[in-house]
Coordinates of C-alpha atoms and ligand atoms in Angstrom, one line a residue:
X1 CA -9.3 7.9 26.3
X2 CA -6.1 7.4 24.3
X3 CA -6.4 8.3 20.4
X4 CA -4.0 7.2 17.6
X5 CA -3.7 11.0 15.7
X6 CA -1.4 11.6 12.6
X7 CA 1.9 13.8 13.5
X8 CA 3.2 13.2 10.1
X9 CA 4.0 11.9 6.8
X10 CA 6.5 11.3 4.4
X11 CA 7.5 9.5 1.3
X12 CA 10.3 8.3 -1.1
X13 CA 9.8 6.8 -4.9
X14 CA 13.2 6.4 -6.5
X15 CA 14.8 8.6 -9.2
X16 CA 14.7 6.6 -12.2
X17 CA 11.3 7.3 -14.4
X18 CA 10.2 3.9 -15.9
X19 CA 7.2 5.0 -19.2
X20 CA 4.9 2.9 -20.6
X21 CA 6.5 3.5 -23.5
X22 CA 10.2 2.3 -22.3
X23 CA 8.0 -0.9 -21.2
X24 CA 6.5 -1.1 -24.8
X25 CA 10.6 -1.7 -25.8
X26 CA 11.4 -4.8 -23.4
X27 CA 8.5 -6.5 -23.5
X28 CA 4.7 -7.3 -26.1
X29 CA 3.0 -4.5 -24.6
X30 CA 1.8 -0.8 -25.8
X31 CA 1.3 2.3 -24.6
X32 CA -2.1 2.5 -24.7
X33 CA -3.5 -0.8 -23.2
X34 CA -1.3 0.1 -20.2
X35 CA -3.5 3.4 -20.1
X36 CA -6.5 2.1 -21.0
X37 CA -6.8 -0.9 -18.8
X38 CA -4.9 0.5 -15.4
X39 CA -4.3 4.2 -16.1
X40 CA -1.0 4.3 -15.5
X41 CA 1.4 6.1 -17.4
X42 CA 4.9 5.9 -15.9
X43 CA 6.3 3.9 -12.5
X44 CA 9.2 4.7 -10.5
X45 CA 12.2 1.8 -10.4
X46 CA 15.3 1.4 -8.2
X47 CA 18.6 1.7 -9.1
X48 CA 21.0 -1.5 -8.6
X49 CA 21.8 -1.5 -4.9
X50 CA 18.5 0.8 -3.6
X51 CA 16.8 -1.3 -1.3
X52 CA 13.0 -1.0 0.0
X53 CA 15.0 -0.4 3.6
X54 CA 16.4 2.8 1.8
X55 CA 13.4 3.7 0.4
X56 CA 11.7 2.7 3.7
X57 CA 14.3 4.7 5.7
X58 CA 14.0 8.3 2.9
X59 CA 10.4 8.2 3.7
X60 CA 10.4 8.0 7.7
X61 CA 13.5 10.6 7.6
X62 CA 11.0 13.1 6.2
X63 CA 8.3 12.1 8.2
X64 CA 10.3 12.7 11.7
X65 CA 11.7 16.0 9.6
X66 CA 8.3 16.9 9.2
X67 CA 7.0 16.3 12.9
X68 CA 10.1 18.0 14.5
X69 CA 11.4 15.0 15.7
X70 CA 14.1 12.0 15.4
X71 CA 14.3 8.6 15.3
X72 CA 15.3 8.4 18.7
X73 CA 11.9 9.5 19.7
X74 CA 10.3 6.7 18.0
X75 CA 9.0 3.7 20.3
X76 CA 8.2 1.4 17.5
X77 CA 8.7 0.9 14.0
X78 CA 6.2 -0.9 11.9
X79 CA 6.8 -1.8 8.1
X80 CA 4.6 -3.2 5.2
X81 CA 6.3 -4.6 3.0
X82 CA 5.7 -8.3 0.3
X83 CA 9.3 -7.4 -1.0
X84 CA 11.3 -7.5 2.0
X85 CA 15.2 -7.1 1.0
X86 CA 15.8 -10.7 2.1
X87 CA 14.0 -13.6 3.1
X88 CA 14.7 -13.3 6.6
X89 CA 15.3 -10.8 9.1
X90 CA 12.1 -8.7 8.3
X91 CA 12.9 -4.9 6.6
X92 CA 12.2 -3.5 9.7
X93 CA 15.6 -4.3 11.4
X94 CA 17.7 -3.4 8.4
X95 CA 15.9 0.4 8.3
X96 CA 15.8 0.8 12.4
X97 CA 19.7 0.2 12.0
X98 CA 19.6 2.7 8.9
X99 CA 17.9 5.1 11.1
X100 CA 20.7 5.2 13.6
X101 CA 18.7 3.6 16.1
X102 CA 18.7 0.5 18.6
X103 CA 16.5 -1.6 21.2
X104 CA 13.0 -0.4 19.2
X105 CA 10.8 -3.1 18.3
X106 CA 10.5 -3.8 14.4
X107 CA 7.6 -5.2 12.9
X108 CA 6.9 -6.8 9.9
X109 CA 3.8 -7.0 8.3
X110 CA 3.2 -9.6 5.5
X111 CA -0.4 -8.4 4.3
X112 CA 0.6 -7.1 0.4
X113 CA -1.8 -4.5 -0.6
X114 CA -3.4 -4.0 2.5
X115 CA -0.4 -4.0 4.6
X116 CA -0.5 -0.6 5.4
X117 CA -4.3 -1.2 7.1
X118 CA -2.9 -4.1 8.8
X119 CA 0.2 -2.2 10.0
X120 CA -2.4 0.6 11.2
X121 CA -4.7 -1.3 13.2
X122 CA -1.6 -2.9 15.1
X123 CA 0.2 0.4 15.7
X124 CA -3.3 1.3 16.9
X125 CA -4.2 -1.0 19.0
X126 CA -0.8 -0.5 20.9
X127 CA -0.7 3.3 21.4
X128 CA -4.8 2.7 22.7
X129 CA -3.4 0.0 25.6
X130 CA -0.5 2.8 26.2
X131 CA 2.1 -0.1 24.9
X132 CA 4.1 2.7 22.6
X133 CA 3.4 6.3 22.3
X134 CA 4.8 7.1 19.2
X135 CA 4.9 4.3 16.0
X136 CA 6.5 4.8 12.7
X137 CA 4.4 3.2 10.3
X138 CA 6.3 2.4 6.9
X139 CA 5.1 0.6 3.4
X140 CA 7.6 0.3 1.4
X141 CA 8.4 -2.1 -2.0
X142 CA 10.6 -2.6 -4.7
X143 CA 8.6 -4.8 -7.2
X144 CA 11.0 -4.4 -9.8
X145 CA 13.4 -6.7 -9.3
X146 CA 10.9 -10.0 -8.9
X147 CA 9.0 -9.0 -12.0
X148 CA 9.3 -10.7 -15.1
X149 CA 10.3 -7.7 -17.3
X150 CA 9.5 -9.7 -20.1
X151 CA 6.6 -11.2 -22.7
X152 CA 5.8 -14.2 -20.1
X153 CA 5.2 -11.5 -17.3
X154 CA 3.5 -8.4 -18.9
X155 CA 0.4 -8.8 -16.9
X156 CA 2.0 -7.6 -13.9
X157 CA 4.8 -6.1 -14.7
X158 CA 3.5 -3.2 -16.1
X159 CA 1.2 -2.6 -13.1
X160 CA 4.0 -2.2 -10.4
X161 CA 5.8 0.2 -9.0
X162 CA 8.8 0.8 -6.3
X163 CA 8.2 3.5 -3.6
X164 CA 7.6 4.1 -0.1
X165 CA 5.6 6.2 2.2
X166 CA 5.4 6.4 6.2
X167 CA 3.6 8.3 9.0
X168 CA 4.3 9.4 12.2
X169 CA 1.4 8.0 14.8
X170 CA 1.2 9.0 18.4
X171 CA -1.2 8.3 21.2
X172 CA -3.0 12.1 22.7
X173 CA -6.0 11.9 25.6
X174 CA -9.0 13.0 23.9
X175 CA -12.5 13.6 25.9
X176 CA -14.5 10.9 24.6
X177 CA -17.3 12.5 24.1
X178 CA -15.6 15.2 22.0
X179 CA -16.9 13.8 18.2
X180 CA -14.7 16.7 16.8
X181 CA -11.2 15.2 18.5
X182 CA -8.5 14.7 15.9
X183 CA -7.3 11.1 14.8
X184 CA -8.2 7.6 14.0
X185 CA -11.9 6.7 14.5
X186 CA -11.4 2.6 13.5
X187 CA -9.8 0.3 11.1
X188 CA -11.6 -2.7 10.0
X189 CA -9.3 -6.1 8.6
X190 CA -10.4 -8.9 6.8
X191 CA -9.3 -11.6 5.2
X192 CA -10.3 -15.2 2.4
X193 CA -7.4 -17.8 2.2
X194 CA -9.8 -19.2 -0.1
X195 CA -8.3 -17.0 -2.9
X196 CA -4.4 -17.3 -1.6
X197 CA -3.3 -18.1 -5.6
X198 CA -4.8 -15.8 -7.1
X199 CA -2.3 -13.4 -6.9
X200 CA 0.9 -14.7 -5.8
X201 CA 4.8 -15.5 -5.9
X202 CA 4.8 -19.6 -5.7
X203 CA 9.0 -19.5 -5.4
X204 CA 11.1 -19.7 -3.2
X205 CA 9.1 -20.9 -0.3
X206 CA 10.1 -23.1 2.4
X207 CA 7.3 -25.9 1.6
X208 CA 9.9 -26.9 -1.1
X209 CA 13.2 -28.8 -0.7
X210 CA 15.4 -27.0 -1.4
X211 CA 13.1 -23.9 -1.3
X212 CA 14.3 -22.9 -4.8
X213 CA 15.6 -25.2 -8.1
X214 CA 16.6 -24.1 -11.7
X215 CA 13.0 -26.1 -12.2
X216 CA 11.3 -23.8 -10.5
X217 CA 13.2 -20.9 -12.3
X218 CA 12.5 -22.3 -15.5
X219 CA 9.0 -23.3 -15.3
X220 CA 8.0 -19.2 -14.4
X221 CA 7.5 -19.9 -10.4
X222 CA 9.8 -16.9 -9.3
X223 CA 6.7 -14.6 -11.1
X224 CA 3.9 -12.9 -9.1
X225 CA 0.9 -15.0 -11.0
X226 CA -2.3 -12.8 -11.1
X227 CA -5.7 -13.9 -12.0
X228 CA -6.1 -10.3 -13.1
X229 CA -10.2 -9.9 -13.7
X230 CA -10.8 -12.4 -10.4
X231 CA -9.0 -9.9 -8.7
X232 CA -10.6 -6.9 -10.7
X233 CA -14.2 -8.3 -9.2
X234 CA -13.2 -8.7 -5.6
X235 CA -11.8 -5.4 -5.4
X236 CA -14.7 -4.0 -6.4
X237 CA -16.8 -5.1 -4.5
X238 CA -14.9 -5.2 -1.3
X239 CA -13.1 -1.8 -0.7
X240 CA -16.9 -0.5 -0.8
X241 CA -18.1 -3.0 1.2
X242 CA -15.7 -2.0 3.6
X243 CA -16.1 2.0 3.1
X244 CA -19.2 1.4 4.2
X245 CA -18.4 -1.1 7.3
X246 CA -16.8 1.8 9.1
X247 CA -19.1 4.5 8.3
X248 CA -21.3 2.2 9.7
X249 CA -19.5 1.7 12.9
X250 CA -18.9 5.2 13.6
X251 CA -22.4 6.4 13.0
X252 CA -21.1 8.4 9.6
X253 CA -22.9 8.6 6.4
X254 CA -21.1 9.0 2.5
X255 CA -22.0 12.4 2.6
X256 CA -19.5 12.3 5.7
X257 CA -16.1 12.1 3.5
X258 CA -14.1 14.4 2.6
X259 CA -11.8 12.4 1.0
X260 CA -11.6 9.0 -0.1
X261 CA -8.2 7.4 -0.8
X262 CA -8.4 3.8 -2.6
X263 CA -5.5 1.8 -2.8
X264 CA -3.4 2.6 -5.8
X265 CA -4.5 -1.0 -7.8
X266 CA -5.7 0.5 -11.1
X267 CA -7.5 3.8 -11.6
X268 CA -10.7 1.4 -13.4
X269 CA -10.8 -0.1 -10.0
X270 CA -10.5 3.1 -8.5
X271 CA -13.1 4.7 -9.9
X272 CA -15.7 1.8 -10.1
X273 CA -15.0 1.9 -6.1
X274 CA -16.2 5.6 -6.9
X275 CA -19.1 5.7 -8.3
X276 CA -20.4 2.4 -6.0
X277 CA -20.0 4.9 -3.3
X278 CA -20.8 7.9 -5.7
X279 CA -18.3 10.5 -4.5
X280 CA -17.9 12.9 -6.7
X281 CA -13.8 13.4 -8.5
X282 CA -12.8 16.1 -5.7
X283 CA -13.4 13.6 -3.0
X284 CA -11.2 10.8 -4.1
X285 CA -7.4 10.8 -4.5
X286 CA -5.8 9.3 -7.2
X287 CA -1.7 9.1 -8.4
X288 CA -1.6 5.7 -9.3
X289 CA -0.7 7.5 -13.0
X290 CA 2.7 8.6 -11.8
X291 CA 3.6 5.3 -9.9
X292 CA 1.8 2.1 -10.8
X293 CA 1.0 -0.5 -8.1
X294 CA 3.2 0.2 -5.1
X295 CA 1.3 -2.1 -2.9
X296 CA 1.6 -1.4 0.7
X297 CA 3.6 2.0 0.1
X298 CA 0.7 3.1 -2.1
X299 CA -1.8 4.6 0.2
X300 CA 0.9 6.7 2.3
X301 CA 2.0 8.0 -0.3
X302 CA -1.2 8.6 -1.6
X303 CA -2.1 10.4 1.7
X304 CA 1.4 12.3 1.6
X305 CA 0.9 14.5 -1.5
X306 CA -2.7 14.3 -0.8
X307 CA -2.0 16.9 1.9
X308 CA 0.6 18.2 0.3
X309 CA -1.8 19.2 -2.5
X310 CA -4.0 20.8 0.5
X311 CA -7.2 17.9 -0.4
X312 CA -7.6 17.7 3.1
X313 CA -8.4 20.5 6.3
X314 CA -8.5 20.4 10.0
X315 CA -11.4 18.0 11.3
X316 CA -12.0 16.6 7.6
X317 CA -13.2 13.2 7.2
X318 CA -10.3 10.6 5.6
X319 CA -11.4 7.6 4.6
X320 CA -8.7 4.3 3.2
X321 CA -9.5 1.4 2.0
X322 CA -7.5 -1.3 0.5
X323 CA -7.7 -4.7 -1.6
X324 CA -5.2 -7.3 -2.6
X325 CA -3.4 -10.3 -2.6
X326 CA -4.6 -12.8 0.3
X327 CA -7.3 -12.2 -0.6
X328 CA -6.9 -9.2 2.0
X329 CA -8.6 -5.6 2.8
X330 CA -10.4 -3.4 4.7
X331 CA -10.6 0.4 5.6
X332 CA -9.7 3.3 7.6
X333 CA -11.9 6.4 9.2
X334 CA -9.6 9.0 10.6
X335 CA -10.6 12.7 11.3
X336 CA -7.8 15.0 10.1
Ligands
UT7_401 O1 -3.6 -4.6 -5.6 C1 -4.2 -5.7 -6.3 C2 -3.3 -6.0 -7.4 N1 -3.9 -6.3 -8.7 C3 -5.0 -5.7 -9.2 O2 -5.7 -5.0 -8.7 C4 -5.3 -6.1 -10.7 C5 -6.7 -6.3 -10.9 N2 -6.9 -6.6 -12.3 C6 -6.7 -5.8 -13.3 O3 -6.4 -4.6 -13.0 C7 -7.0 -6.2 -14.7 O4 -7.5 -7.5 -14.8 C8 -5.7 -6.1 -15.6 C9 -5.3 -4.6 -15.8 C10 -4.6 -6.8 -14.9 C11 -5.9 -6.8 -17.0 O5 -7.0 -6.2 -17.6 P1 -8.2 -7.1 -18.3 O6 -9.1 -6.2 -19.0 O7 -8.7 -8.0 -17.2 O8 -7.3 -8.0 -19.3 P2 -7.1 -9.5 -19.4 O9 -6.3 -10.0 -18.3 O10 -8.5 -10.2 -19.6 O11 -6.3 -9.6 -20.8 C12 -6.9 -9.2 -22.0 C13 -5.8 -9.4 -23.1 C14 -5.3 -10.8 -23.1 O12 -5.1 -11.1 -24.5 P3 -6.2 -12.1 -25.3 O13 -6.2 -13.4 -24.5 O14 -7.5 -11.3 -25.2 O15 -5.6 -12.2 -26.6 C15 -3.9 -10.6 -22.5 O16 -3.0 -11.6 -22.9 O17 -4.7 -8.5 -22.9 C16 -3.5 -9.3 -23.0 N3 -2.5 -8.6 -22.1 C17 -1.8 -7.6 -22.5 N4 -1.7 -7.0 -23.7 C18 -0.8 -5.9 -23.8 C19 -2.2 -8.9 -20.8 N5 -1.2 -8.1 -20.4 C20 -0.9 -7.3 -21.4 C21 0.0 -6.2 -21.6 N6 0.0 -5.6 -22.8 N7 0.8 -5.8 -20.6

């Protein structure tokens, strides 16, 4: 049987260091509530002109560095991105044609915070059916420029971040009896329209004619609106909940993982997922301190310096799981 494995990752967060503290100048905020109610102390922003295609594009350059190979040996690109660099085509064109290449597939994925799930069980499900060998899975984000940098919007703009991270997925022949076999084991999806508003960006959309006014602009649409502790209780609940759904499915117990990385939302979140599952400190990973919210970039880059910081061997058990806007989530198993 065909089995998506991990060649490679990489990842790109932009130059300029943004502190609580500089935060605290432009807008009601301190300091310590940031740290206190999300753990974050600093997030990375762009420049004027750095796009998430660039950031998108940094990140899959060092990934194909990484693996030995170029973007000409790519069959597919995928990318996760709610802040695409325009409305319409999707990121993914604008970074194939960054990488230099032409007449490979781009696909966007619109699912926020678990994008990069979303993006994986795709990418997986084509390398299983032999569609494409080899997919470059990207999240990338710059939140920056569509938050409120101001008093209205402090409840989310001192939560995200700008960054990308991608990996480098290919298709080998495993024996399927052989439990030991490198790569992905299952991803697991799911989704509740029921809670679409409660985190959001109303404006622009297309339901509206024209898809934008200076009404809209004044009355606050153009902010991402976040029923912050709704969200807080979901999350909770669910990235467990689906922790456990694929242990479940694979025959795997807790005790199975060897590391655990949560979506980057907040580190409370973070560690309430934690002790639900009771993993002890050195089995999760956590940077969400040096980046904020990065959305669907957050858990490849999470993975990337992850192994960069050696958390995880050969034939370790890697868990993902993810919450966010939607409401969406779900988990990954994957032996290293
Ligand atoms: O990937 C999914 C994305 N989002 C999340 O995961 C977010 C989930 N939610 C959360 O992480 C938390 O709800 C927050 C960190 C956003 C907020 O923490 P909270 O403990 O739920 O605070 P709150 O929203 O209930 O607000 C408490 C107070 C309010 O003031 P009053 O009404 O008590 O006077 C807010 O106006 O904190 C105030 N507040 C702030 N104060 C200083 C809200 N934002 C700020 C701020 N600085 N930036």
């Amino acid at each position: 049987m065909i089995r998506t494995t991990f060649l490679s990752t990489g990842m790109r967060v932009p130059d300029r260091v943004v502190t609580n503290d500089d935060l605290a100048s432009i807008m009601d905020t301190t300091d310590e509530w940031i740290r206190q109610r999300s753990g974050i102390e600093e997030r990375r922003w762009v420049e004027e002109g750095e796009a998430g295609s660039d950031l998108g594009c940094a990140a899959s350059e060092m990934a194909l560095d990484r693996a030995g190979l170029e973007a000409a040996d790519v069959d597919c690109i995928i990318v996760a991105t709610l802040s695409p660099d325009h409305f319409f085509p999707g990121t993914g064109v604008f970074m194939q044609r960054k990488l230099g290449v032409s007449d490979v597939p781009c696909l966007d994925v619109r699912n926020q915070c678990s994008g990069f799930l979303y993006g994986l069980s795709v990418a997986d499900a084509w390398i299983r059916v032999g569609q494409y060998r080899r997919v470059l899975l990207v999240g990338t984000e710059v939140h920056s420029t569509g938050l409120h940098r101001n008093d209205a919007g402090r409840d989310t703009a001192v939560l995200f971040g700008d960054g990308a991270g991608a990996v480098l997925l290919e298709g080998r022949e495993v024996d399927e009896s052989d439990e030991t076999a490198a790569g992905l084991l299952s991803v697991h999806i799911h989704a509740d329209g029921r809670h679409a508003e409660k985190l959001w960006v109303e404006v622009p959309g297309s339901k509206y004619d024209p898809l934008i006014t200076h009404e809209h602009i004044d009355a606050g649409l153009t902010r991402p609106m976040m029923e912050g502790r709704e969200v807080f209780k979901h999350a909770t609940s669910r990235m467990p909940e689906a922790v456990r759904e694929a242990l479940d499915a694979n025959g795997l117990t807790i005790d199975d993982i060897d590391l655990l990385i949560p979506h980057q939302a907040n580190l409370r979140i973070s560690q309430m997922v934690q002790r639900a599952l009771g993993l002890t400190d050195d089995r999760v990973y956590n940077n969400i301190q040096r980046y904020g919210n990065t959305t669907a970039a957050s858990i490849p880059i999470a993975l990337h310096e992850s192994l960069d910081e050696g958390r995880l061997s050969p034939g370790g058990l890697l868990c993902l799981t993810a919450f966010g806007s939607g409401f969406t989530w779900g988990s990954a198993l994957i032996r290293w």
